[in-house]
mmCIF file of C-alpha atoms in Angstrom:
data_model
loop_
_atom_site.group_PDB
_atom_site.id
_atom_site.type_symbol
_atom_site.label_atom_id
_atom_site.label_comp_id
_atom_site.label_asym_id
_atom_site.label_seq_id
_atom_site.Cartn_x
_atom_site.Cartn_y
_atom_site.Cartn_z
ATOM 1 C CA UNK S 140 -90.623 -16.901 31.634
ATOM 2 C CA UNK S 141 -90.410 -18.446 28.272
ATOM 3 C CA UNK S 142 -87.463 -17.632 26.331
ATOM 4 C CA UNK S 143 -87.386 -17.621 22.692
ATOM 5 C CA UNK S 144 -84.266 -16.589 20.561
ATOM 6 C CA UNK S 145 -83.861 -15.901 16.369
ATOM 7 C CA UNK S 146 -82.573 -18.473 14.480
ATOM 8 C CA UNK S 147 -80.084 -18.121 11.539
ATOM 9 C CA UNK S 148 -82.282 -18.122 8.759
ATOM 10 C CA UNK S 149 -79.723 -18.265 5.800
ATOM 11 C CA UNK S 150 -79.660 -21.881 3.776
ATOM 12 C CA UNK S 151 -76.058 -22.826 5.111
ATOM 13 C CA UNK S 152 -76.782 -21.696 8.573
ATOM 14 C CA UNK S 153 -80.379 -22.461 9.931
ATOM 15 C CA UNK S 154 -79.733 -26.540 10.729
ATOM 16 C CA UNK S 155 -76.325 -25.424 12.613
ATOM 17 C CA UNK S 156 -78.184 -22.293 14.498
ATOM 18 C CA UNK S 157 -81.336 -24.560 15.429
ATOM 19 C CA UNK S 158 -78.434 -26.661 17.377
ATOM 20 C CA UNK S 159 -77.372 -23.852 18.762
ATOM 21 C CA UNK S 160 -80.037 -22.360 20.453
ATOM 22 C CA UNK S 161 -81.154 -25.708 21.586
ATOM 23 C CA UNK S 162 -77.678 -26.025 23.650
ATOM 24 C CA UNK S 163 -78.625 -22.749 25.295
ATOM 25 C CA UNK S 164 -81.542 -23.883 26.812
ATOM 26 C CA UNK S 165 -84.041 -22.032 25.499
ATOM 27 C CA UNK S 166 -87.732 -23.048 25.219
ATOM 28 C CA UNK S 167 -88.040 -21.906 21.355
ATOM 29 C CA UNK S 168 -86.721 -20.234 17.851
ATOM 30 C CA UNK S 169 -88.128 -17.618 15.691
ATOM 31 C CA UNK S 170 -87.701 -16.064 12.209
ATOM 32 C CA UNK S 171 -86.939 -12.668 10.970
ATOM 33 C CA UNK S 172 -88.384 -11.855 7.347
ATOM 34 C CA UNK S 173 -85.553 -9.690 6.114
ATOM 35 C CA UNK S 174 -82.524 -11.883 4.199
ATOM 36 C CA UNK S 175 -84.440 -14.914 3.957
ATOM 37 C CA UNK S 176 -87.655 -16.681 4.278
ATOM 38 C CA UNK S 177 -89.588 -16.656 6.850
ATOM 39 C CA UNK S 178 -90.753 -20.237 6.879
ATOM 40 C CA UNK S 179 -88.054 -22.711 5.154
ATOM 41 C CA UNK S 180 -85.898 -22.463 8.199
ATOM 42 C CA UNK S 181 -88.534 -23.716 10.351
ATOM 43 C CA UNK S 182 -88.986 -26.816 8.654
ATOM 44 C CA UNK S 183 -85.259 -27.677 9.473
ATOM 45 C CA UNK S 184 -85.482 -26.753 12.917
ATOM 46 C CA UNK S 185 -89.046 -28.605 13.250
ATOM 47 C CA UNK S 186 -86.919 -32.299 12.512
ATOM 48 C CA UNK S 187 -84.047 -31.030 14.025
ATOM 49 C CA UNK S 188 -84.939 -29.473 17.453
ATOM 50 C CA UNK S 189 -88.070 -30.388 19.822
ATOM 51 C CA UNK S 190 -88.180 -26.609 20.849
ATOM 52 C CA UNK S 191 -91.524 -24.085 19.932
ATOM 53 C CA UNK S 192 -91.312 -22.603 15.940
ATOM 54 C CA UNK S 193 -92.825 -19.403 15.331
ATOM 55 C CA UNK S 194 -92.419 -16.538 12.489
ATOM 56 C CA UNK S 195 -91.964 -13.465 13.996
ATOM 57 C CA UNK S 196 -93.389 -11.924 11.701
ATOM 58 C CA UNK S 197 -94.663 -12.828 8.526
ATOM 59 C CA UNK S 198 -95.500 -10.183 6.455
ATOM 60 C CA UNK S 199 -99.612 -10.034 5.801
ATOM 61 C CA UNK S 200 -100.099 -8.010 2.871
ATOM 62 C CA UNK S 201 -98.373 -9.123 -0.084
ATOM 63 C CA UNK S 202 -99.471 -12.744 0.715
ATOM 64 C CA UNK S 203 -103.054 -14.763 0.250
ATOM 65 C CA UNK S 204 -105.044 -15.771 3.748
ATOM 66 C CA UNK S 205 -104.873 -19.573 1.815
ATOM 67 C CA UNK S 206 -100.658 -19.315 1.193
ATOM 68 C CA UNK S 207 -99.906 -18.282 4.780
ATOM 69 C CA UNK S 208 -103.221 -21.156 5.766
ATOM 70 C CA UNK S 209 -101.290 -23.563 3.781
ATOM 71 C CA UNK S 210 -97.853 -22.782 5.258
ATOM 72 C CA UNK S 211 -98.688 -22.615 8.908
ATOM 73 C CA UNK S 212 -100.732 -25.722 8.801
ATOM 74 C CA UNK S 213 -98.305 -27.825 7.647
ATOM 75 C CA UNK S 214 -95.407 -26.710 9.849
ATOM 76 C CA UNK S 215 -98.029 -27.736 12.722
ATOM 77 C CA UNK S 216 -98.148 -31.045 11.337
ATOM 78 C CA UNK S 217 -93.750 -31.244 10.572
ATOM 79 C CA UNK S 218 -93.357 -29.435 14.180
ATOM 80 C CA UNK S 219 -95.763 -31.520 15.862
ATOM 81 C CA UNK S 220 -98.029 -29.162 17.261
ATOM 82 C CA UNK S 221 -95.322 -26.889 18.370
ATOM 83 C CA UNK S 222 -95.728 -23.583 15.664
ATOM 84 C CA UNK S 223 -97.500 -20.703 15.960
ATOM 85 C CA UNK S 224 -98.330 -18.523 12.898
ATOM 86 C CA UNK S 225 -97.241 -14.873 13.694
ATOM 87 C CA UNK S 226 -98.398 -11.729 11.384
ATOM 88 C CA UNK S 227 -97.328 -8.744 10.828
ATOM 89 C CA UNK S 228 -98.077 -5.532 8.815
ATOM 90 C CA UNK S 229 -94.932 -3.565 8.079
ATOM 91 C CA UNK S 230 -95.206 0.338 7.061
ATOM 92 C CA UNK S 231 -96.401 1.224 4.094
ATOM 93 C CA UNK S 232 -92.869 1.804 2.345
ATOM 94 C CA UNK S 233 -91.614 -1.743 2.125
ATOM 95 C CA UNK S 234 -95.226 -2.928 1.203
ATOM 96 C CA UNK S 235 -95.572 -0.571 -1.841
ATOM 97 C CA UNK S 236 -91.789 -0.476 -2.729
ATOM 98 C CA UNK S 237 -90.018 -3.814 -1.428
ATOM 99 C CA UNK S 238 -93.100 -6.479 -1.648
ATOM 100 C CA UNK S 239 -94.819 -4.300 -4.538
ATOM 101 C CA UNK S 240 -98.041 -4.793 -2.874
ATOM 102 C CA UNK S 241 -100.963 -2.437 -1.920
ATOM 103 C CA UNK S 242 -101.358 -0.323 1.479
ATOM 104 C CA UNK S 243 -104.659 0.080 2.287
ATOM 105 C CA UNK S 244 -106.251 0.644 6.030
ATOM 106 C CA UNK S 245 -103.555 -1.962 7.708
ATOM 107 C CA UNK S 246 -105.515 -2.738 10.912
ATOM 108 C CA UNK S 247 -108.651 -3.484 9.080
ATOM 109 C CA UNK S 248 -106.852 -5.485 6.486
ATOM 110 C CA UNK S 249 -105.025 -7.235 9.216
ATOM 111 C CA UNK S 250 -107.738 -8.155 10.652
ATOM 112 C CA UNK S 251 -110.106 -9.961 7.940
ATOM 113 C CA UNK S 252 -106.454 -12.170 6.706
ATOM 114 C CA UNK S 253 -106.351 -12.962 10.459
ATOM 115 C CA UNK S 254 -110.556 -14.315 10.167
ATOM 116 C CA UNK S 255 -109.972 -15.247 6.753
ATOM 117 C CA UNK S 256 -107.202 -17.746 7.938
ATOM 118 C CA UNK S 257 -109.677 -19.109 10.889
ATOM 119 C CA UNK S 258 -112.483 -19.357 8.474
ATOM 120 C CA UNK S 259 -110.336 -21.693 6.533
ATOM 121 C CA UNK S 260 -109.166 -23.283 8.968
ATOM 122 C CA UNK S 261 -112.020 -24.423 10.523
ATOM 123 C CA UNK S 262 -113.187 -25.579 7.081
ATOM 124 C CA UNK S 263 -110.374 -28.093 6.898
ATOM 125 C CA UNK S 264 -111.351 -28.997 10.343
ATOM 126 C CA UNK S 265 -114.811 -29.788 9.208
ATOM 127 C CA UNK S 266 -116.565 -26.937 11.274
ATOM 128 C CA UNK S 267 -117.878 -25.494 8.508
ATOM 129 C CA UNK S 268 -118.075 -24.513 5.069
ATOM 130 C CA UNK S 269 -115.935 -21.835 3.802
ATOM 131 C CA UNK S 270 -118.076 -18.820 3.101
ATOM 132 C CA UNK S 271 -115.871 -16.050 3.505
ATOM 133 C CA UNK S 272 -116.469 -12.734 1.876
ATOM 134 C CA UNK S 273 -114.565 -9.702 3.175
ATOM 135 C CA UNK S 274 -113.907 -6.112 2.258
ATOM 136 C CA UNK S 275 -110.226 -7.529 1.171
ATOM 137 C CA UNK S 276 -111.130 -11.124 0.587
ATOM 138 C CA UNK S 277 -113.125 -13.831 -0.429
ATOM 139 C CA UNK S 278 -113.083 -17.380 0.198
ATOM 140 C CA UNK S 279 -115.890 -19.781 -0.887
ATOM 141 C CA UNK S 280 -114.277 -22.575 -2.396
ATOM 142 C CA UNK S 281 -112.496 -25.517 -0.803
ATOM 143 C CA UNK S 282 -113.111 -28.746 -3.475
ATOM 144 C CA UNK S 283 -112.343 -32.067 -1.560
ATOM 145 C CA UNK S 284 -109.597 -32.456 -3.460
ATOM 146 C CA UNK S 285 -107.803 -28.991 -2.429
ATOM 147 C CA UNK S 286 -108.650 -29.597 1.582
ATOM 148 C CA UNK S 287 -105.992 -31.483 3.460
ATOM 149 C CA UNK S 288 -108.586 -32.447 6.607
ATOM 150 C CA UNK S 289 -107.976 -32.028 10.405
ATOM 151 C CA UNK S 290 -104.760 -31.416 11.736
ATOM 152 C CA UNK S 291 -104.022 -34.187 13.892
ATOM 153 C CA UNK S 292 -102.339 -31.661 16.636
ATOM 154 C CA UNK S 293 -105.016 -28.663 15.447
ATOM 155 C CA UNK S 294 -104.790 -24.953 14.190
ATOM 156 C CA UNK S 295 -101.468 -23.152 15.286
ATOM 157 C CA UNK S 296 -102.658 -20.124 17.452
ATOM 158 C CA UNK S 297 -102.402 -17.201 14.945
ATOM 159 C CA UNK S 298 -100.541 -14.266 16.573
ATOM 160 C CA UNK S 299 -99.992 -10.546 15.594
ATOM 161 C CA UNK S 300 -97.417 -8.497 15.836
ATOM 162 C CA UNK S 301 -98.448 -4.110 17.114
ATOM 163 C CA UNK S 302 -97.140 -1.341 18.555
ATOM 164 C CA UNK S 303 -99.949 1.192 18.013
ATOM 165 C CA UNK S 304 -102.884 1.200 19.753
ATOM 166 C CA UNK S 305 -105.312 0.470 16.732
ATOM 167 C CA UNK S 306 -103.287 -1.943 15.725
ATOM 168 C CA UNK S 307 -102.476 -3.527 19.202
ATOM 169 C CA UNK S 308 -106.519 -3.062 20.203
ATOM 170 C CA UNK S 309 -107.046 -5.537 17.021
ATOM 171 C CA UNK S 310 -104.696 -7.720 17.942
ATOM 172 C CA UNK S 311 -106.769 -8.536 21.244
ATOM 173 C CA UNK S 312 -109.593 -8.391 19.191
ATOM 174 C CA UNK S 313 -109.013 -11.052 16.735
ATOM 175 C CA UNK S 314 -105.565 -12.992 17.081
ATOM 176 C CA UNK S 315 -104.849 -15.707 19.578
ATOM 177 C CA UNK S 316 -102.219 -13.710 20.946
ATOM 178 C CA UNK S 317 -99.616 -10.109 20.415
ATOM 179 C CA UNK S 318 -95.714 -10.182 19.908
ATOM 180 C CA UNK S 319 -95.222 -6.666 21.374
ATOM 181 C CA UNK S 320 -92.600 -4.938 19.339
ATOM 182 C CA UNK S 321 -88.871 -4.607 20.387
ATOM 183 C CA UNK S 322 -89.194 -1.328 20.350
ATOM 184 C CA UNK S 323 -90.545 -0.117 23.571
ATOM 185 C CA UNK S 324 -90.382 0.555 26.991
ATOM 186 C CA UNK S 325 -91.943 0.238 30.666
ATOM 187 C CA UNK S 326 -93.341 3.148 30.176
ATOM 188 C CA UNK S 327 -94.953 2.897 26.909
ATOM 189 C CA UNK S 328 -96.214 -0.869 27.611
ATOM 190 C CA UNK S 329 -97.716 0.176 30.648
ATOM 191 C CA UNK S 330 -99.420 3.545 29.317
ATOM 192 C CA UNK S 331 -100.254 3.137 25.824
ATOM 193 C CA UNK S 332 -99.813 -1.284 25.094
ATOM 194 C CA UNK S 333 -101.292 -2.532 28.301
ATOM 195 C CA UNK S 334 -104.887 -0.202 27.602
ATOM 196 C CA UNK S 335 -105.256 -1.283 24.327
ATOM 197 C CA UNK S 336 -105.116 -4.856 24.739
ATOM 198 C CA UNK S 337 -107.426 -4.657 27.441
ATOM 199 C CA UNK S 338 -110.016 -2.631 25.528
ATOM 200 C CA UNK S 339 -109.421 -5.713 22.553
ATOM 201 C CA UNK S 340 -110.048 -8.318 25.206
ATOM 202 C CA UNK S 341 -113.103 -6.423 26.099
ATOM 203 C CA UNK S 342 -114.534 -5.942 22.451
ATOM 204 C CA UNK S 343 -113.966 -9.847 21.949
ATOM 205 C CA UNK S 344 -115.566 -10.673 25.320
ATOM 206 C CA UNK S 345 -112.219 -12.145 25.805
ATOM 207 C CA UNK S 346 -110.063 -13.002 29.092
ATOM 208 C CA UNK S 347 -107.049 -11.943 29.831
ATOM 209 C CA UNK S 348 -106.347 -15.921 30.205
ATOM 210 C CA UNK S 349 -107.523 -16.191 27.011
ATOM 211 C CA UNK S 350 -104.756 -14.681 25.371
ATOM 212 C CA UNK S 351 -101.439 -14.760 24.828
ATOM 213 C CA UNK S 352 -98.555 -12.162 25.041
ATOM 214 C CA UNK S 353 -94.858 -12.555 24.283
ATOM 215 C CA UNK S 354 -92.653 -9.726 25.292
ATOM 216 C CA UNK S 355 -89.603 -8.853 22.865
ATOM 217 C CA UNK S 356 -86.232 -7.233 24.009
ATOM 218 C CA UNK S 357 -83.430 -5.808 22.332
ATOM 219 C CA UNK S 358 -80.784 -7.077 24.586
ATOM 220 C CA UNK S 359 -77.355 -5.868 25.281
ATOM 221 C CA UNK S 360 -76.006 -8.291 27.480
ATOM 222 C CA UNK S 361 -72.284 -9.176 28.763
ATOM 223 C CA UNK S 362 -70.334 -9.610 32.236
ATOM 224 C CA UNK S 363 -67.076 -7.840 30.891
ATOM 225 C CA UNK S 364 -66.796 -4.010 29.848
ATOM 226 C CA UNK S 365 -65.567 -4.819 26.268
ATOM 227 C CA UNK S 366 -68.645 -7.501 25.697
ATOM 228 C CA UNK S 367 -71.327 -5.142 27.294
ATOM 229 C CA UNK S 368 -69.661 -2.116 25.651
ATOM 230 C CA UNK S 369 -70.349 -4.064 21.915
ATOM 231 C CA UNK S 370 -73.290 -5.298 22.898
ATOM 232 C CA UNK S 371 -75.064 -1.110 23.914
ATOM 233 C CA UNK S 372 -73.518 -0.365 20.424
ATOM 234 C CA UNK S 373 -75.295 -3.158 18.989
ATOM 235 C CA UNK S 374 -78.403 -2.698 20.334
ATOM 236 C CA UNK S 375 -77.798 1.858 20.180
ATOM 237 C CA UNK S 376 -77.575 1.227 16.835
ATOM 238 C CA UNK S 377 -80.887 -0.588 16.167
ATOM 239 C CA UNK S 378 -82.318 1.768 18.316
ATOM 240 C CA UNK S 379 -81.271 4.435 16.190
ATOM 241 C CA UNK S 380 -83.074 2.567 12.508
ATOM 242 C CA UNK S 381 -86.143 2.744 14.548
ATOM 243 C CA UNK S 382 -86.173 5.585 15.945
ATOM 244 C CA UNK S 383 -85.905 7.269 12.637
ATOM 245 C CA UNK S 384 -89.293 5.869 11.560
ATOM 246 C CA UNK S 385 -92.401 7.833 12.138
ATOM 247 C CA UNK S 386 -94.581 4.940 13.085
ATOM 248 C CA UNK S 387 -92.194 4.269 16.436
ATOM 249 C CA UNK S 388 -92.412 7.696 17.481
ATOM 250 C CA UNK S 389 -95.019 7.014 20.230
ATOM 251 C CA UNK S 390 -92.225 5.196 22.253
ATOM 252 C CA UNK S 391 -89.930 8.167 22.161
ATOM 253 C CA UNK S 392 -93.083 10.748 23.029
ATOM 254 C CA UNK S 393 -93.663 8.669 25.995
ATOM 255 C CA UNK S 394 -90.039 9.004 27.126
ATOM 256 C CA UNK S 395 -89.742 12.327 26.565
ATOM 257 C CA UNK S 396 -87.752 12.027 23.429
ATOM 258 C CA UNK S 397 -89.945 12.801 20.390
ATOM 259 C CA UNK S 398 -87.644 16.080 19.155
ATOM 260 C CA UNK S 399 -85.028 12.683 17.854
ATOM 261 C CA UNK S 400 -87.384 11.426 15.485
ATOM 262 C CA UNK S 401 -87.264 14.258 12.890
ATOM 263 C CA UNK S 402 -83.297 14.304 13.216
ATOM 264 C CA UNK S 403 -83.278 10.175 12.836
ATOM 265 C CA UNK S 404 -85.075 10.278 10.221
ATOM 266 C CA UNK S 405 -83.006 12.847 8.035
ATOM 267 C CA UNK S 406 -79.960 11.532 8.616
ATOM 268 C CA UNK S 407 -81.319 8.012 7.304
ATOM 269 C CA UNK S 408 -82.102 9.603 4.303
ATOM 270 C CA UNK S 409 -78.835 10.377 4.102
ATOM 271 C CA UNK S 410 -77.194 7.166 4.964
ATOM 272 C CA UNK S 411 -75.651 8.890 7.977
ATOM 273 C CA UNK S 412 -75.670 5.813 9.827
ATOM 274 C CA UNK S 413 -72.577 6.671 12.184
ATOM 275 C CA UNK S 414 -74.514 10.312 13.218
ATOM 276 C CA UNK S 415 -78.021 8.054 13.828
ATOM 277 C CA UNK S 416 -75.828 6.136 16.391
ATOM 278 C CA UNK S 417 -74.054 8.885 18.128
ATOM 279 C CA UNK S 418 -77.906 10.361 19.309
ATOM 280 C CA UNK S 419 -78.601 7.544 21.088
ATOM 281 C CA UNK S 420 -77.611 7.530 24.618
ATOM 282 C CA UNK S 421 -77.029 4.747 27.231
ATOM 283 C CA UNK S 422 -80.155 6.056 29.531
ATOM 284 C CA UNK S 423 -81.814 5.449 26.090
ATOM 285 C CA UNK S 424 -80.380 2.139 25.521
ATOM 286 C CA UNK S 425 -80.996 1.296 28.900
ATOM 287 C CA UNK S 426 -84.852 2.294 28.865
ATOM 288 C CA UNK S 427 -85.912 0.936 25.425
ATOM 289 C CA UNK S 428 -83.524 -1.751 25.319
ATOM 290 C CA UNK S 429 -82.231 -4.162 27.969
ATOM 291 C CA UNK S 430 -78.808 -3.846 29.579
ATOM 292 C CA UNK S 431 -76.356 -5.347 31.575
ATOM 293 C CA UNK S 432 -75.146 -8.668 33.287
ATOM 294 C CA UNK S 433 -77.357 -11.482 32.372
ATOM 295 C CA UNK S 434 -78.924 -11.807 35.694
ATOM 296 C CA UNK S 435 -79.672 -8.104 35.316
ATOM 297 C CA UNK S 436 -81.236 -8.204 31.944
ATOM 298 C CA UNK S 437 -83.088 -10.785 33.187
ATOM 299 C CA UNK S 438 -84.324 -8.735 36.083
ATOM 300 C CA UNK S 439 -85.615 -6.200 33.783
ATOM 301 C CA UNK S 440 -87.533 -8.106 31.348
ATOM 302 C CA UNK S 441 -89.275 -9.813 34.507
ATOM 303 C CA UNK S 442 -89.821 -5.868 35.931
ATOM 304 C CA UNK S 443 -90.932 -4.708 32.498
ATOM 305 C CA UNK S 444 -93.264 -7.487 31.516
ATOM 306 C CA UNK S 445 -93.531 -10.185 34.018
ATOM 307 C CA UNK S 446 -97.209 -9.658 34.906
ATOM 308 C CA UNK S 447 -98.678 -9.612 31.840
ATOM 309 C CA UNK S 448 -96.509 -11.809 29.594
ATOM 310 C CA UNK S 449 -94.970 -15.166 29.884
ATOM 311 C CA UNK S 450 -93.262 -15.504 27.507
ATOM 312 C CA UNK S 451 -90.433 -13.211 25.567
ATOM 313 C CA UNK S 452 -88.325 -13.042 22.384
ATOM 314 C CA UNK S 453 -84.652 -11.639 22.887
ATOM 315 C CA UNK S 454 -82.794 -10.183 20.385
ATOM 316 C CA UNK S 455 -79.327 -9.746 20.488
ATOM 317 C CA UNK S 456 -78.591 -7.036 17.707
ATOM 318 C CA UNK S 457 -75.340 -6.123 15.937
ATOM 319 C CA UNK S 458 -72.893 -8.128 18.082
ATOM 320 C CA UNK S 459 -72.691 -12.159 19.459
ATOM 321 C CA UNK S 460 -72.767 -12.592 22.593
ATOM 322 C CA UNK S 461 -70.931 -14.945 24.298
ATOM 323 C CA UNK S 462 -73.262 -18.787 24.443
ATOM 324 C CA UNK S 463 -72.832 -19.014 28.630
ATOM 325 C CA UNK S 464 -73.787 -15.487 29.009
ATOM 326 C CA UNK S 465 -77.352 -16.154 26.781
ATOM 327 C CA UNK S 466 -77.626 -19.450 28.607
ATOM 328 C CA UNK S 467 -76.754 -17.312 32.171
ATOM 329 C CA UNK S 468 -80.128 -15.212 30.717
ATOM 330 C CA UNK S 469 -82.463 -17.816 29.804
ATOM 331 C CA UNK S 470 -81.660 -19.382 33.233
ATOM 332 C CA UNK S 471 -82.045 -16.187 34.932
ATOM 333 C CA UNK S 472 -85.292 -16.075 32.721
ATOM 334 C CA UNK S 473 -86.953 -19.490 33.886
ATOM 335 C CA UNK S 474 -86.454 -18.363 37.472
ATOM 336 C CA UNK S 475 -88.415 -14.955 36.864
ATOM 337 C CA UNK S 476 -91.545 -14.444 38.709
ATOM 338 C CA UNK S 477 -94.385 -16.780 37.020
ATOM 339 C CA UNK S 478 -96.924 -14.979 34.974
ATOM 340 C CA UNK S 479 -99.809 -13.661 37.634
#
């Protein structure tokens, strides 16, 4: 498999953690829109590194199909040919009351910015002319002097970020490929992710081949019991934000642990952050997260998604592991089963 890992995305830090990540032999970085943006700190690591750029995610909503057109185009041209432009939706409260956007049918609107962007696209290309009109948008202008021509290494694949059916279903319906959320399990993937993508697929008159899907783990990972304890906190802990919002409750139901999610999300309310923590338990780290010696982490993202994605994103939440131990994974990783 593919290994991808998050880079530093702070001003001071991204040129040092592009170096980084490099040195641990993995095949790519990605960016986290939360502290920083999501696409300066792939411009650094596109002269700096040789390794595959993607965001993971950029937020849809609050921005124009011809800003994130703009953006992902030229970081295809600065990488070289080796970004992909990934999207994602976010719930409803950080688009009305963090971006101060609008939250309107997500999937659908999802969607038309993902043909919206292709439409443009292939008007740069020379395809055709842009004549978009949408429910959400419209595009029907492209003057000469506003259109910056072919790519000379092409459109970056546009990917999509889901954990719902509806929204994972579009996904295979319209994007070139689905960054399965974190948050999940081998249960859930195999029940409720794995269906909808196929019915997608089948609503495009799409492949399987045709599309791309890169796995993401929250990874606790460590050979002695002080790292690996840190590292279960870490990733407990993360498990714990999530789990207090509604929209990840499918991943609980399918483990058997839906009556958390009301509790979760209380104590959030309250900033009870310690209590959110203390609920979750290591069977629970160890079936929605990823745990143990690197060869063993390894082992489970290979068990969990092996045969239906090459590729996967690790995250490594709340602690730092130790560099040999992530390089011990990504080279654990690369000698996983190949992608059937």
């Amino acid at each position: 498999m593919k290994v991808h890992l998050q880079i530093d995305g702070s001003p001071n830090g991204a040129r040092a953690s592009a170096a980084e990540i490099a040195a641990t032999g993995a095949d790519g970085l990605f960016t986290f829109e939360g502290q920083h943006d999501v696409f300066f700190p792939l411009l650094i690591a596109a002269d700096d590194s040789d390794l595959d750029l993607m965001t993971n995610v950029a937020i849809a909503a609050p921005r124009s199909p011809l800003h994130l057109a703009h953006a992902a185009y030229d970081l295809q041209v600065y990488s070289g040919g080796r970004f992909r432009l990934g999207l994602g939706s976010q719930i409803r409260v950080h688009i009305e009351k963090r971006y101060g956007s609008k939250w309107e049918r997500p999937a659908a609107r999802m969607a038309e910015t993902i043909g919206a962007i292709k439409a443009i696209f292939a008007a740069w290309e020379g395809q055709s002319r842009l004549d978009f009109r949408g429910e959400f948008f419209t595009h029907t202008l492209m003057a000469p002097n506003f259109n910056p021509g072919p790519n000379p290494f092409g459109p970056p694949p546009v990917l999509m970020g889901a954990l719902g059916p509806i929204m994972t279903r579009t996904a295979a319906e319209v994007a070139d490929g689905l960054l399965v959320m974190p948050f999940n399990s081998a249960g859930h993937f195999a029940e409720r992710t794995l269906p909808a993508i196929d019915e997608g697929l089948r609503r495009s008159q799409r492949t399987a081949g045709e599309f791309q899907i890169i796995a993401q783990a929250m990874v606790a990972v460590g050979r002695d019991d002080a790292d690996l304890a840190a590292a279960v906190n870490g990733v407990a802990s993360l498990i714990g934000f999530y789990g207090s919002t509604p929209a990840y409750l499918p991943v609980l139901e399918v483990e058997g642990w839906a009556d958390i999610q009301p509790e979760l999300n209380a104590l959030s309310k309250q900033a009870r952050f310690a209590e959110m923590r203390a609920l979750i338990t290591e069977p629970m780290v160890a079936r929605i997260g990823i745990m143990g010696t690197p060869e063993e982490c390894a082992q489970q993202i290979a068990a969990r998604f092996g045969d239906r994605a090459g590729e996967v994103c690790c995250y490594f939440p709340g602690y730092t592991p130790r560099s040999a131990d992530v390089a011990d994974l990504i080279s654990a990783l690369h000698r996983a089963p190949a992608l059937r």
